Structures are given as structure tokens and as C-alpha cells.
């Protein structure tokens, strides 16, 4: 995994961990696309990979499917969050 790919995935986990709202996948994608330089297609690929590896989960909240960081995702984030550039936080 190259540095940019790893950093982007860690940034997604960081954003999920620090988001105070329950967001659908589409809402979360909009938040990321507005604030980070990841294109839509790469973002969707990263999210799907994070779901497949169990670092991110889809959960139901108020009859909506929302995206959340898993316990495993929190552990990975704790190990690697220092790789996120301060300006991106």
C-alpha cells in the first residue's frame, strides 16, 4: 500500500471516529469530498475496502443505514493516526 493510499484510509477512519453525527454513506462521502483531495471513485473504493476488512461497518440508526468505525478500525487508527498530516486533521 502506498503512503497516499494508507494515509487516505487512515484519514477516513479518523473522520469517522471524530464525527459526532450518524451519517449515511452518501452523507459521509460528501463530507470527505468537500474537505479532502480524494476523488469520488477512489473514496468509494477506499470505503468498500475498509468495509471488507472490517475496519468500517454499516449500521442501522433511525431506519437509515449509517457508516461507523468498528472496534478494529479504532485500534488500527490508534496505531497509525500519527501518519495523518496535521493540516488534514
XYZ file of C-alpha atoms in Angstrom:
89
model
C 0.000 0.000 0.000
C 1.495 3.327 -0.973
C 1.703 6.208 1.510
C -1.101 8.233 -0.063
C -3.470 5.257 -0.088
C -2.663 4.387 3.526
C -2.979 7.998 4.650
C -6.343 8.393 2.917
C -7.733 5.270 4.558
C -6.461 6.365 7.963
C -7.978 9.799 7.328
C -11.349 8.166 6.608
C -11.112 6.259 9.895
C -10.069 9.439 11.710
C -13.032 11.347 10.299
C -15.472 8.600 11.260
C -14.036 8.441 14.782
C -14.335 12.195 15.274
C -17.680 12.743 13.562
C -20.392 13.471 16.123
C -23.237 12.707 13.711
C -24.569 9.437 12.350
C -24.093 9.818 8.606
C -25.207 7.675 5.713
C -22.518 6.545 3.305
C -23.588 9.271 0.851
C -23.541 11.994 3.525
C -20.149 10.851 4.766
C -18.807 10.834 1.204
C -19.952 14.439 0.759
C -18.147 15.485 3.960
C -14.911 13.862 2.810
C -15.157 15.178 -0.753
C -15.684 18.747 0.478
C -12.663 18.749 2.749
C -10.104 16.282 1.373
C -8.461 15.903 -2.006
C -9.767 12.422 -2.830
C -11.840 11.911 -5.922
C -15.253 10.296 -5.655
C -14.319 6.958 -7.232
C -11.215 6.473 -5.102
C -13.204 7.365 -1.991
C -15.872 4.772 -2.772
C -13.163 2.170 -3.364
C -11.459 3.013 -0.055
C -14.746 2.791 1.849
C -15.589 -0.582 0.313
C -12.114 -1.902 1.146
C -12.452 -0.677 4.737
C -15.836 -2.403 4.998
C -14.454 -5.659 3.558
C -11.572 -5.660 6.025
C -13.898 -4.964 8.957
C -12.454 -1.566 9.856
C -15.705 0.187 8.951
C -19.247 -1.108 9.321
C -22.671 -0.203 8.071
C -25.210 0.012 10.897
C -28.874 0.982 11.132
C -29.790 4.124 13.072
C -33.285 5.652 12.927
C -34.162 3.391 9.974
C -31.161 4.631 7.966
C -28.004 2.743 7.098
C -25.101 4.695 8.568
C -21.354 4.242 8.290
C -19.380 3.755 11.515
C -15.854 2.877 12.537
C -15.573 -0.599 14.075
C -13.639 -1.525 17.221
C -10.945 -2.989 14.973
C -10.905 0.242 12.970
C -10.390 2.218 16.191
C -7.412 0.006 17.078
C -5.846 0.494 13.651
C -6.466 4.235 13.847
C -4.770 4.425 17.234
C -1.670 2.721 15.815
C -1.408 4.837 12.677
C -3.079 8.217 13.295
C 0.315 9.907 13.522
C 0.643 9.337 9.765
C -2.076 11.898 9.028
C -0.679 15.293 8.221
C -1.756 17.907 10.778
C -3.205 20.164 8.090
C -5.583 17.370 7.045
C -6.862 16.830 10.573
